[in-house]
Coordinates of C-alpha atoms and ligand atoms in Angstrom, one line a residue:
X191 CA 20.3 27.3 -16.6
X192 CA 20.6 27.4 -12.8
X193 CA 20.3 24.2 -10.9
X194 CA 16.7 23.4 -9.8
X195 CA 16.3 23.3 -6.0
X196 CA 13.7 21.1 -4.3
X197 CA 12.8 21.0 -0.6
X198 CA 11.1 17.8 0.5
X199 CA 9.2 17.3 3.8
X200 CA 9.5 13.8 5.1
X201 CA 12.3 11.2 4.6
X202 CA 9.9 8.2 4.6
X203 CA 9.5 5.9 1.6
X204 CA 8.5 8.5 -1.0
X205 CA 10.7 11.3 0.3
X206 CA 13.8 9.1 0.2
X207 CA 13.1 7.7 -3.2
X208 CA 12.2 11.0 -4.8
X209 CA 15.3 12.7 -3.3
X210 CA 17.5 10.0 -4.9
X211 CA 15.8 10.3 -8.3
X212 CA 15.9 14.1 -8.3
X213 CA 19.5 14.4 -7.1
X214 CA 20.6 12.0 -9.8
X215 CA 19.1 14.3 -12.4
X216 CA 21.4 17.0 -11.1
X217 CA 19.0 18.9 -8.9
X218 CA 19.9 20.3 -5.5
X219 CA 17.7 18.4 -2.9
X220 CA 17.1 19.1 0.8
X221 CA 14.9 16.8 2.9
X222 CA 13.6 17.7 6.3
X223 CA 12.5 14.8 8.5
X224 CA 10.7 14.9 11.9
X225 CA 12.3 11.8 13.2
X226 CA 16.0 11.2 14.1
X227 CA 18.4 9.7 11.6
X228 CA 17.4 6.0 11.3
X229 CA 21.0 5.2 10.3
X230 CA 22.3 6.2 13.8
X231 CA 19.4 5.4 16.1
X232 CA 17.6 2.7 14.3
X233 CA 14.2 3.1 12.6
X234 CA 11.7 4.4 15.2
X235 CA 8.3 2.8 15.3
X236 CA 9.6 -0.3 13.6
X237 CA 9.8 -3.4 15.6
X238 CA 9.3 -6.2 13.0
X239 CA 7.0 -4.2 10.8
X240 CA 6.7 -5.4 7.3
X241 CA 5.2 -4.3 4.0
X242 CA 4.0 -6.2 1.0
X243 CA 6.1 -5.2 -2.0
X244 CA 4.6 -5.8 -5.5
X245 CA 5.7 -5.0 -9.1
X246 CA 5.1 -1.2 -8.9
X247 CA 7.2 -0.8 -5.8
X248 CA 9.8 -3.2 -7.2
X249 CA 10.0 -1.2 -10.4
X250 CA 10.8 2.0 -8.4
X251 CA 13.6 0.2 -6.5
X252 CA 14.9 -1.2 -9.8
X253 CA 15.1 2.3 -11.3
X254 CA 16.9 3.4 -8.2
X255 CA 19.3 0.5 -8.5
X256 CA 18.2 -0.9 -5.1
X257 CA 16.4 -4.1 -6.1
X258 CA 19.2 -6.4 -5.1
X259 CA 19.8 -4.8 -1.7
X260 CA 16.1 -5.0 -0.8
X261 CA 15.3 -8.4 -2.3
X262 CA 18.2 -10.0 -0.4
X263 CA 16.0 -9.9 2.7
X264 CA 12.6 -10.3 1.2
X265 CA 10.3 -13.2 1.8
X266 CA 8.2 -14.6 -1.0
X267 CA 4.5 -14.7 -0.5
X268 CA 3.0 -17.0 -3.2
X269 CA -0.6 -16.7 -2.3
X270 CA -3.2 -16.4 0.4
X271 CA -3.4 -19.1 3.1
X272 CA -7.0 -19.0 4.2
X273 CA -7.8 -20.2 7.8
X274 CA -11.5 -20.7 8.1
X275 CA -13.0 -21.4 11.5
X276 CA -13.0 -25.2 12.1
X277 CA -11.6 -26.1 8.7
X278 CA -8.2 -27.1 7.3
X279 CA -6.2 -24.2 5.9
X280 CA -6.6 -23.6 2.2
X281 CA -4.0 -22.1 -0.1
X282 CA -4.9 -19.8 -3.1
X283 CA -2.1 -18.8 -5.4
X284 CA -1.9 -15.2 -6.4
X285 CA -0.3 -15.6 -9.8
X286 CA 0.3 -18.1 -12.5
X287 CA 3.6 -19.3 -11.0
X288 CA 6.5 -18.1 -8.9
X289 CA 7.1 -15.2 -11.3
X290 CA 3.9 -13.7 -10.0
X291 CA 4.3 -13.3 -6.2
X292 CA 4.5 -10.5 -3.7
X293 CA 7.3 -9.9 -1.2
X294 CA 7.3 -9.2 2.6
X295 CA 10.0 -6.7 3.4
X296 CA 11.0 -4.9 6.6
X297 CA 9.9 -1.2 6.5
X298 CA 12.9 0.1 8.5
X299 CA 15.5 -1.7 6.4
X300 CA 13.8 -0.6 3.2
X301 CA 13.5 3.0 4.3
X302 CA 17.1 3.2 5.5
X303 CA 18.5 1.6 2.3
X304 CA 16.7 4.2 0.1
X305 CA 17.6 7.1 2.4
X306 CA 21.3 6.0 2.4
X307 CA 21.4 5.7 -1.4
X308 CA 19.9 9.3 -1.6
X309 CA 22.4 10.7 0.9
X310 CA 25.3 8.9 -1.0
X311 CA 24.1 10.6 -4.2
X312 CA 24.2 14.0 -2.6
X313 CA 20.8 14.7 -1.2
X314 CA 21.0 16.7 2.1
X315 CA 19.0 15.3 5.0
X316 CA 18.0 17.3 8.1
X317 CA 16.6 15.1 10.9
X318 CA 14.7 16.0 14.0
X319 CA 13.1 18.8 12.0
X320 CA 9.3 18.7 12.0
X321 CA 7.6 21.1 9.6
X322 CA 5.3 23.4 11.7
X323 CA 4.1 26.2 9.4
X324 CA 4.6 27.7 6.0
X325 CA 4.6 31.2 4.7
X326 CA 3.8 30.6 1.1
X327 CA 3.9 34.3 0.2
X328 CA 7.5 34.7 1.4
X329 CA 8.4 31.1 0.6
X330 CA 9.5 30.3 4.2
X331 CA 9.2 27.1 6.1
X332 CA 9.3 26.9 9.9
X333 CA 10.6 23.7 11.7
X334 CA 10.6 22.6 15.3
X335 CA 13.0 20.1 16.9
X336 CA 12.6 17.8 19.9
X337 CA 14.5 20.2 22.2
X338 CA 12.1 23.0 21.3
X339 CA 14.4 24.9 19.0
X340 CA 12.8 26.4 15.9
X341 CA 14.4 27.2 12.6
X342 CA 13.4 28.7 9.3
X343 CA 14.3 27.9 5.8
X344 CA 13.6 29.6 2.5
X345 CA 12.3 27.4 -0.3
X346 CA 11.9 27.7 -4.0
X347 CA 9.6 24.6 -4.5
X348 CA 8.4 22.3 -1.6
X349 CA 7.2 18.8 -2.0
X350 CA 5.2 17.1 0.7
X351 CA 6.3 13.5 1.3
X352 CA 5.2 13.7 4.9
X353 CA 2.7 10.9 4.9
X354 CA -1.0 10.6 5.8
X355 CA -0.9 13.2 8.6
X356 CA 1.0 15.7 6.3
X357 CA 1.9 19.0 7.9
X358 CA 2.5 20.5 4.5
X359 CA -1.1 19.6 3.5
X360 CA -2.4 21.2 6.6
X361 CA -0.4 24.4 5.8
X362 CA -1.7 24.3 2.2
X363 CA -5.3 23.9 3.3
X364 CA -5.0 27.2 5.2
X365 CA -4.3 29.2 2.1
X366 CA -6.0 27.1 -0.7
X367 CA -9.1 25.1 -1.1
X368 CA -7.7 21.7 -2.0
X369 CA -11.1 20.0 -1.8
X370 CA -10.2 17.6 1.0
X371 CA -12.5 14.5 1.6
X372 CA -11.7 11.9 4.2
X373 CA -13.8 8.7 4.0
X374 CA -13.5 6.9 7.3
X375 CA -14.0 3.2 7.0
X376 CA -15.4 2.8 10.5
X377 CA -12.9 0.0 11.1
X378 CA -9.5 0.1 12.7
X379 CA -6.5 -2.1 13.1
X380 CA -4.3 -3.5 15.9
X381 CA -0.9 -5.2 15.5
X382 CA -0.1 -8.5 17.3
X383 CA 2.8 -10.9 16.8
X384 CA 3.5 -14.5 16.2
X385 CA 7.1 -15.0 17.4
X386 CA 9.7 -17.2 15.8
X387 CA 9.8 -20.9 16.7
X388 CA 12.4 -21.6 19.4
X389 CA 14.9 -22.8 16.8
X390 CA 14.4 -19.6 14.8
X391 CA 12.1 -21.1 12.2
X392 CA 8.6 -20.2 11.3
X393 CA 5.6 -21.5 13.2
X394 CA 3.3 -21.4 10.2
X395 CA 3.9 -21.5 6.4
X396 CA 6.4 -18.6 5.7
X397 CA 5.7 -18.2 2.0
X398 CA 2.2 -17.0 2.2
X399 CA 0.0 -14.0 3.4
X400 CA -2.2 -15.6 6.0
X401 CA -5.8 -14.6 6.4
X402 CA -8.3 -15.7 9.0
X403 CA -11.6 -14.4 7.4
X404 CA -14.5 -14.0 9.8
X405 CA -17.1 -12.2 7.7
X406 CA -17.2 -8.7 9.1
X407 CA -13.6 -8.7 10.3
X408 CA -10.3 -10.6 9.9
X409 CA -6.8 -11.3 11.1
X410 CA -3.9 -11.4 8.7
X411 CA -0.2 -12.3 9.1
X412 CA 2.9 -11.4 7.0
X413 CA 6.3 -13.2 7.6
X414 CA 9.4 -11.5 8.8
X415 CA 13.0 -12.7 8.0
X416 CA 13.6 -13.5 11.7
X417 CA 10.9 -16.2 11.7
X418 CA 8.2 -14.1 13.3
X419 CA 5.0 -12.8 11.7
X420 CA 3.4 -9.4 12.1
X421 CA -0.3 -10.1 12.7
X422 CA -3.0 -7.5 12.2
X423 CA -6.5 -7.6 13.5
X424 CA -9.0 -5.5 11.4
X425 CA -12.3 -4.9 13.2
X426 CA -15.2 -2.4 13.4
X427 CA -14.8 0.6 15.7
X428 CA -18.4 0.2 17.1
X429 CA -21.0 -2.5 17.3
X430 CA -20.6 -6.2 17.9
X431 CA -17.9 -7.3 17.8
X432 CA -15.8 -4.1 17.8
X433 CA -12.9 -2.3 19.4
X434 CA -15.3 -0.3 21.5
X435 CA -16.4 -3.6 23.1
X436 CA -12.9 -4.9 23.7
X437 CA -11.8 -2.8 26.6
X438 CA -10.8 -5.5 29.2
X439 CA -8.0 -8.1 29.1
X440 CA -10.6 -10.8 29.7
X441 CA -12.8 -9.6 26.9
X442 CA -9.9 -9.5 24.5
X443 CA -8.8 -13.0 25.5
X444 CA -12.3 -14.4 25.1
X445 CA -12.9 -12.7 21.8
X446 CA -9.6 -13.8 20.2
X447 CA -9.9 -17.4 21.7
X448 CA -13.4 -17.8 20.3
X449 CA -12.9 -16.3 16.9
X450 CA -9.3 -17.2 16.2
X451 CA -8.6 -20.5 18.0
X452 CA -6.0 -21.6 15.5
X453 CA -4.0 -18.4 15.8
X454 CA -4.2 -17.6 19.5
X455 CA -1.9 -20.5 20.6
X456 CA 0.8 -19.0 18.3
X457 CA 0.6 -15.6 20.0
X458 CA 1.7 -16.0 23.6
X459 CA 1.7 -12.2 24.2
X460 CA -1.6 -11.4 22.4
X461 CA -3.3 -9.9 25.5
X462 CA -0.3 -7.6 26.2
X463 CA 0.1 -6.7 22.5
X464 CA -3.6 -5.8 22.3
X465 CA -3.6 -3.6 25.4
X466 CA -0.2 -1.9 24.6
X467 CA -0.3 -1.4 20.9
X468 CA -2.1 1.6 19.5
X469 CA -5.4 1.2 17.5
X470 CA -4.9 2.6 14.0
X471 CA -7.8 4.2 12.2
X472 CA -8.5 3.5 8.5
X473 CA -9.6 5.9 5.8
X474 CA -9.2 7.0 2.2
X475 CA -8.1 10.6 1.8
X476 CA -8.9 12.4 -1.5
X477 CA -8.0 15.9 -2.6
X478 CA -9.3 17.7 -5.7
X479 CA -5.9 19.5 -5.9
X480 CA -2.4 18.4 -5.0
X481 CA -0.5 21.5 -5.7
X482 CA -0.3 25.3 -5.3
X483 CA 1.1 26.5 -8.6
X484 CA 4.8 25.7 -8.8
X485 CA 5.4 26.3 -5.1
X486 CA 4.1 23.2 -3.4
X487 CA 3.0 19.7 -4.3
X488 CA 1.8 16.7 -2.2
X489 CA 2.6 13.1 -3.2
X490 CA 2.3 9.6 -1.7
X491 CA 0.1 9.3 1.4
X492 CA 0.1 13.1 1.9
X493 CA -1.9 13.4 -1.3
X494 CA -3.9 10.1 -1.3
X495 CA -3.6 7.9 1.8
X496 CA -5.7 4.7 1.2
X497 CA -7.0 1.8 3.2
X498 CA -4.4 -1.0 3.3
X499 CA -6.3 -4.0 1.8
X500 CA -4.5 -4.1 -1.5
X501 CA -1.1 -3.6 0.0
X502 CA -0.5 -0.8 -2.4
X503 CA 0.2 2.4 -0.4
X504 CA 3.9 2.2 -0.7
X505 CA 3.8 0.7 -4.2
X506 CA 1.6 3.6 -5.3
X507 CA 3.9 6.2 -3.6
X508 CA 6.9 4.8 -5.4
X509 CA 5.0 4.9 -8.7
X510 CA 4.3 8.6 -7.9
X511 CA 8.0 9.3 -7.5
X512 CA 8.9 7.7 -10.8
X513 CA 6.2 9.6 -12.6
X514 CA 7.0 13.0 -11.0
X515 CA 10.7 12.6 -11.6
X516 CA 10.0 12.0 -15.3
X517 CA 7.6 14.9 -15.6
X518 CA 10.0 17.3 -13.9
X519 CA 12.7 16.3 -16.3
X520 CA 10.3 16.8 -19.3
X521 CA 8.8 20.1 -18.4
X522 CA 10.8 23.4 -18.5
X523 CA 8.6 24.8 -15.7
X524 CA 7.8 23.2 -12.4
X525 CA 4.2 24.4 -12.3
X526 CA 3.2 22.6 -15.5
X527 CA 5.0 19.4 -14.3
X528 CA 2.9 19.6 -11.1
X529 CA -0.3 20.2 -13.0
X530 CA 0.4 17.3 -15.4
X531 CA 1.3 15.1 -12.4
X532 CA -2.1 15.7 -10.9
X533 CA -3.9 15.1 -14.2
X534 CA -2.2 11.8 -14.7
X535 CA -2.1 10.4 -11.2
X536 CA -5.4 11.5 -9.7
X537 CA -7.6 8.9 -11.6
X538 CA -5.2 6.2 -10.7
X539 CA -5.1 7.2 -7.0
X540 CA -8.9 7.2 -6.9
X541 CA -9.0 3.8 -8.6
X542 CA -6.6 2.1 -6.1
X543 CA -8.5 3.6 -3.2
X544 CA -11.8 2.0 -4.6
X545 CA -10.1 -1.3 -5.3
X546 CA -8.4 -1.4 -1.9
X547 CA -11.7 -0.7 -0.2
X548 CA -13.3 -3.6 -2.2
X549 CA -10.5 -6.0 -1.3
X550 CA -11.4 -5.7 2.4
X551 CA -14.7 -7.5 1.7
X552 CA -12.9 -10.0 -0.5
X553 CA -10.3 -10.8 2.2
X554 CA -12.6 -10.9 5.2
X555 CA -15.7 -12.5 3.6
X556 CA -15.7 -13.6 0.0
X557 CA -12.6 -15.9 0.2
X558 CA -14.8 -18.1 2.4
X559 CA -17.7 -18.2 -0.1
X560 CA -18.1 -21.2 -2.4
X561 CA -19.5 -19.2 -5.3
X562 CA -16.7 -16.7 -5.1
X563 CA -14.1 -19.5 -5.1
X564 CA -15.8 -20.9 -8.2
X565 CA -15.6 -17.4 -9.9
X566 CA -11.9 -17.2 -9.0
X567 CA -11.4 -20.7 -10.5
X568 CA -13.0 -19.7 -13.7
X569 CA -11.0 -16.5 -13.8
X570 CA -7.8 -18.5 -13.4
X571 CA -8.9 -20.9 -16.2
X572 CA -9.7 -18.1 -18.6
X573 CA -6.4 -16.3 -17.8
X574 CA -4.6 -19.6 -18.6
X575 CA -6.4 -19.9 -22.0
X576 CA -6.2 -16.2 -23.0
X577 CA -3.1 -14.9 -21.2
X578 CA -2.6 -11.9 -23.5
X579 CA -6.2 -10.5 -23.0
X580 CA -7.7 -11.9 -19.8
X581 CA -5.5 -10.9 -16.9
X582 CA -7.2 -11.0 -13.4
X583 CA -7.6 -7.6 -11.8
X584 CA -5.6 -8.7 -8.8
X585 CA -2.7 -9.5 -11.2
X586 CA -3.1 -6.2 -13.0
X587 CA -2.7 -4.4 -9.7
X588 CA 0.1 -6.5 -8.2
X589 CA 2.2 -7.8 -11.1
X590 CA 1.7 -5.2 -13.8
X591 CA 2.3 -1.5 -14.2
X592 CA -0.7 -0.5 -16.3
X593 CA -2.6 2.4 -14.7
X594 CA -4.7 1.5 -11.7
X595 CA -7.7 3.1 -13.4
X596 CA -7.3 0.8 -16.5
X597 CA -6.9 -2.2 -14.2
X598 CA -10.2 -1.2 -12.5
X599 CA -11.9 -0.8 -15.9
X600 CA -10.7 -4.1 -17.3
X601 CA -11.5 -5.8 -13.9
X602 CA -15.2 -4.6 -14.3
X603 CA -15.5 -6.0 -17.8
X604 CA -14.0 -9.3 -16.8
X605 CA -16.0 -9.7 -13.6
X606 CA -19.2 -9.2 -15.5
X607 CA -18.1 -11.8 -18.0
X608 CA -17.4 -14.3 -15.2
X609 CA -20.8 -13.6 -13.6
X610 CA -22.6 -14.1 -16.9
X611 CA -20.7 -17.3 -17.8
X612 CA -21.4 -18.8 -14.4
X613 CA -25.0 -17.7 -14.2
X614 CA -26.2 -21.0 -15.8
X615 CA -23.3 -23.2 -14.6
X616 CA -22.6 -24.8 -11.2
X617 CA -19.1 -25.9 -12.0
X618 CA -16.3 -25.3 -14.5
X619 CA -17.5 -28.3 -16.6
X620 CA -20.7 -26.4 -17.3
X621 CA -18.9 -23.4 -18.8
X622 CA -19.5 -22.4 -22.5
X623 CA -15.8 -21.8 -23.4
X624 CA -16.6 -20.9 -27.0
X625 CA -18.9 -18.1 -25.7
X626 CA -16.1 -17.1 -23.3
X627 CA -13.6 -16.8 -26.2
X628 CA -16.0 -14.8 -28.3
X629 CA -16.6 -12.3 -25.5
X630 CA -12.9 -12.0 -24.5
X631 CA -12.0 -11.2 -28.1
X632 CA -14.8 -8.6 -28.5
X633 CA -14.5 -6.9 -25.1
X634 CA -10.8 -7.1 -24.1
X635 CA -7.9 -5.7 -26.2
X636 CA -4.5 -7.4 -25.8
X637 CA -2.7 -6.0 -22.8
X638 CA 0.4 -4.6 -24.6
Ligands
FAD262 P1 5.6 7.7 4.9 O1 6.4 6.5 4.5 O2 4.6 7.6 6.0 O3 6.7 8.8 5.2 C1 6.3 10.1 5.8 C2 7.6 10.7 6.5 O4 7.3 12.0 6.8 C3 7.9 9.9 7.8 O5 9.3 9.6 7.8 C4 7.5 10.9 8.8 O6 8.3 10.8 10.0 C5 7.7 12.2 8.1 N1 7.0 13.4 8.6 C6 5.7 13.3 9.0 N2 5.3 14.6 9.5 C7 6.4 15.4 9.3 C8 6.6 16.7 9.6 N3 5.7 17.5 10.1 N4 7.9 17.3 9.3 C9 8.8 16.5 8.7 N5 8.7 15.1 8.5 C10 7.4 14.6 8.8 N6 1.8 -0.2 1.7 C11 2.1 -1.2 0.8 O7 2.3 -0.9 -0.4 N7 2.2 -2.5 1.2 C12 1.9 -2.9 2.5 O8 1.9 -4.0 2.8 C13 1.7 -1.8 3.4 N8 1.5 -2.1 4.7 C14 1.4 -1.1 5.7 C15 1.4 -1.5 7.0 C16 1.2 -0.5 8.0 C17 1.1 -0.8 9.4 C18 1.0 0.9 7.5 C19 0.7 2.0 8.6 C20 1.0 1.2 6.2 C21 1.3 0.2 5.2 N9 1.4 0.5 3.9 C22 1.6 -0.5 3.0 C23 1.2 1.9 3.4 C24 2.6 2.5 3.3 O9 3.3 2.5 4.5 C25 2.5 4.0 2.9 O10 1.6 4.1 1.8 C26 3.8 4.6 2.5 O11 4.7 4.6 3.6 C27 3.6 6.0 2.0 O12 4.9 6.6 1.8 P2 5.0 8.2 2.1 O13 6.5 8.4 1.9 O14 4.0 8.9 1.4 O15 4.7 8.3 3.7
8R5_263 N1 -1.4 -2.1 6.3 C1 -1.4 -6.5 1.9 C2 -2.6 -7.5 0.4 C3 -3.7 -8.2 -0.4 C4 -3.8 -9.6 0.2 C5 -4.9 -10.4 -0.5 C6 -3.7 -6.7 2.5 C7 -1.5 -3.7 8.0 C8 -2.0 -1.4 8.4 CL1 -4.7 -5.8 4.8 C9 -3.4 -6.0 3.7 C10 -2.7 -6.9 1.6 O1 -5.7 -9.9 -1.3 O2 -4.8 -11.7 -0.4 N2 -1.3 -7.5 0.0 O3 -0.6 -6.8 0.9 C11 -1.1 -5.8 3.1 C12 -2.1 -5.6 4.0 O4 -2.0 -4.9 5.2 C13 -0.8 -4.3 5.6 C14 0.2 -5.3 6.2 C15 -1.2 -3.3 6.7 C16 -1.7 -1.1 7.1 C17 -1.8 -2.7 8.9

């Protein structure tokens, strides 16, 4: 049998990992990337930009043999540090102990490590090559470079790992009805920074994901290895308050000082950061189809970009790579592997989009609500008593690898149980634990 040939568009997180996995199976892999080589010029667009890595992403790195390299420079985030206005900060652990945590990792370093491993294994990378158009009939790709030179390449099978603004998706949409839906959230984000302390240490607790919830909007901060924090403001586009309202330096200063008085003194450059940094829009992208027969397939953000509130975009993209690699190895023809990939991944991609959207309300609002905190306490207590059946949805998403759709389903059953058990109680002492046990055994199968 002749060697399979794959052409990947985009050497980001999914493109680099997929290239590594496919080349290790003995395929011939070419990757075209719009940006220059991050190994020679440094990772563009990455000051100290970090990502939360959870079990699904870690598993991808483990399979690739890169867990150690990445974890050497990861910062443990044990839980949420909630900063309510005018109150002392409050810590809420994510998991049962330090075996259930998430990790803050540097995007540039992560991307470069995976890319290097793929190149070392024999994947061929072509940088400064932006996909511009595709002739699907003649299987020809057209690329442009920064100095205006165009080149063409023939392909057998092309996989779009070119992110949320995918050029391959745009080209596919010209020839096929993929059923594209974009749900704009109506909120955007802006990055700010808490620099390192003068001695290089951290100005706030390093081992936490910080949240300043303010009802309709919020600020969050994730730690970087150099002692700084990448801070993100999430806010509505229009209305009060909103990005539309914050056009002047004075307006920005007043808004941040009023709403985030504990964070502002930690961010000496907040006004410049706000005025200089771009505002990023937020949306869930859904497609009814991810492939055109065996010729073209979209994966990662190109197929299903999601809002960031569960920190799962990269984790999900890595899970896509693992699943696609496995299906391509199992199927004798590429088209049936692509079709099966869509059937298996689509319900999971839809479920994580829904759960990420819900988690915005939880982060910006519910964490500051007494009843919600009580529900979370009961959830924790039941998880401790019935660890094999009752696993909080947050844990299923972040610390397990069961499908996202199954995590969503179990989460619904459990949340209803918590609501029912708390409907007549005002604290944990009033809970009917015998009834809880009965329901857990009748409604939740053991996880494994
Ligand atoms: P990308 O990593 O975006 O890679 C796409 C690649 O394609 C890029 O290298 C790009 O240059 C290249 N490309 C684009 N167009 C072309 C073209 N025309 N031709 C050739 N190449 C092209 N996810 C998490 O799991 N946890 C987090 O905490 C988290 N935080 C995030 C923070 C920020 C600020 C952002 C923006 C996203 C975050 N995400 C997070 C989401 C995560 O970054 C994405 O889900 C993930 O990068 C998707 O991987 P991908 O390979 O599909 O796309
Ligand atoms: N992405 C994250 C979580 C869940 C935290 C929790 C949330 C910034 C653009 Cl908003 C967000 C989480 O429930 O307590 N884990 O990881 C990452 C998040 O945002 C990232 C940093 C981000 C896109 C800007």
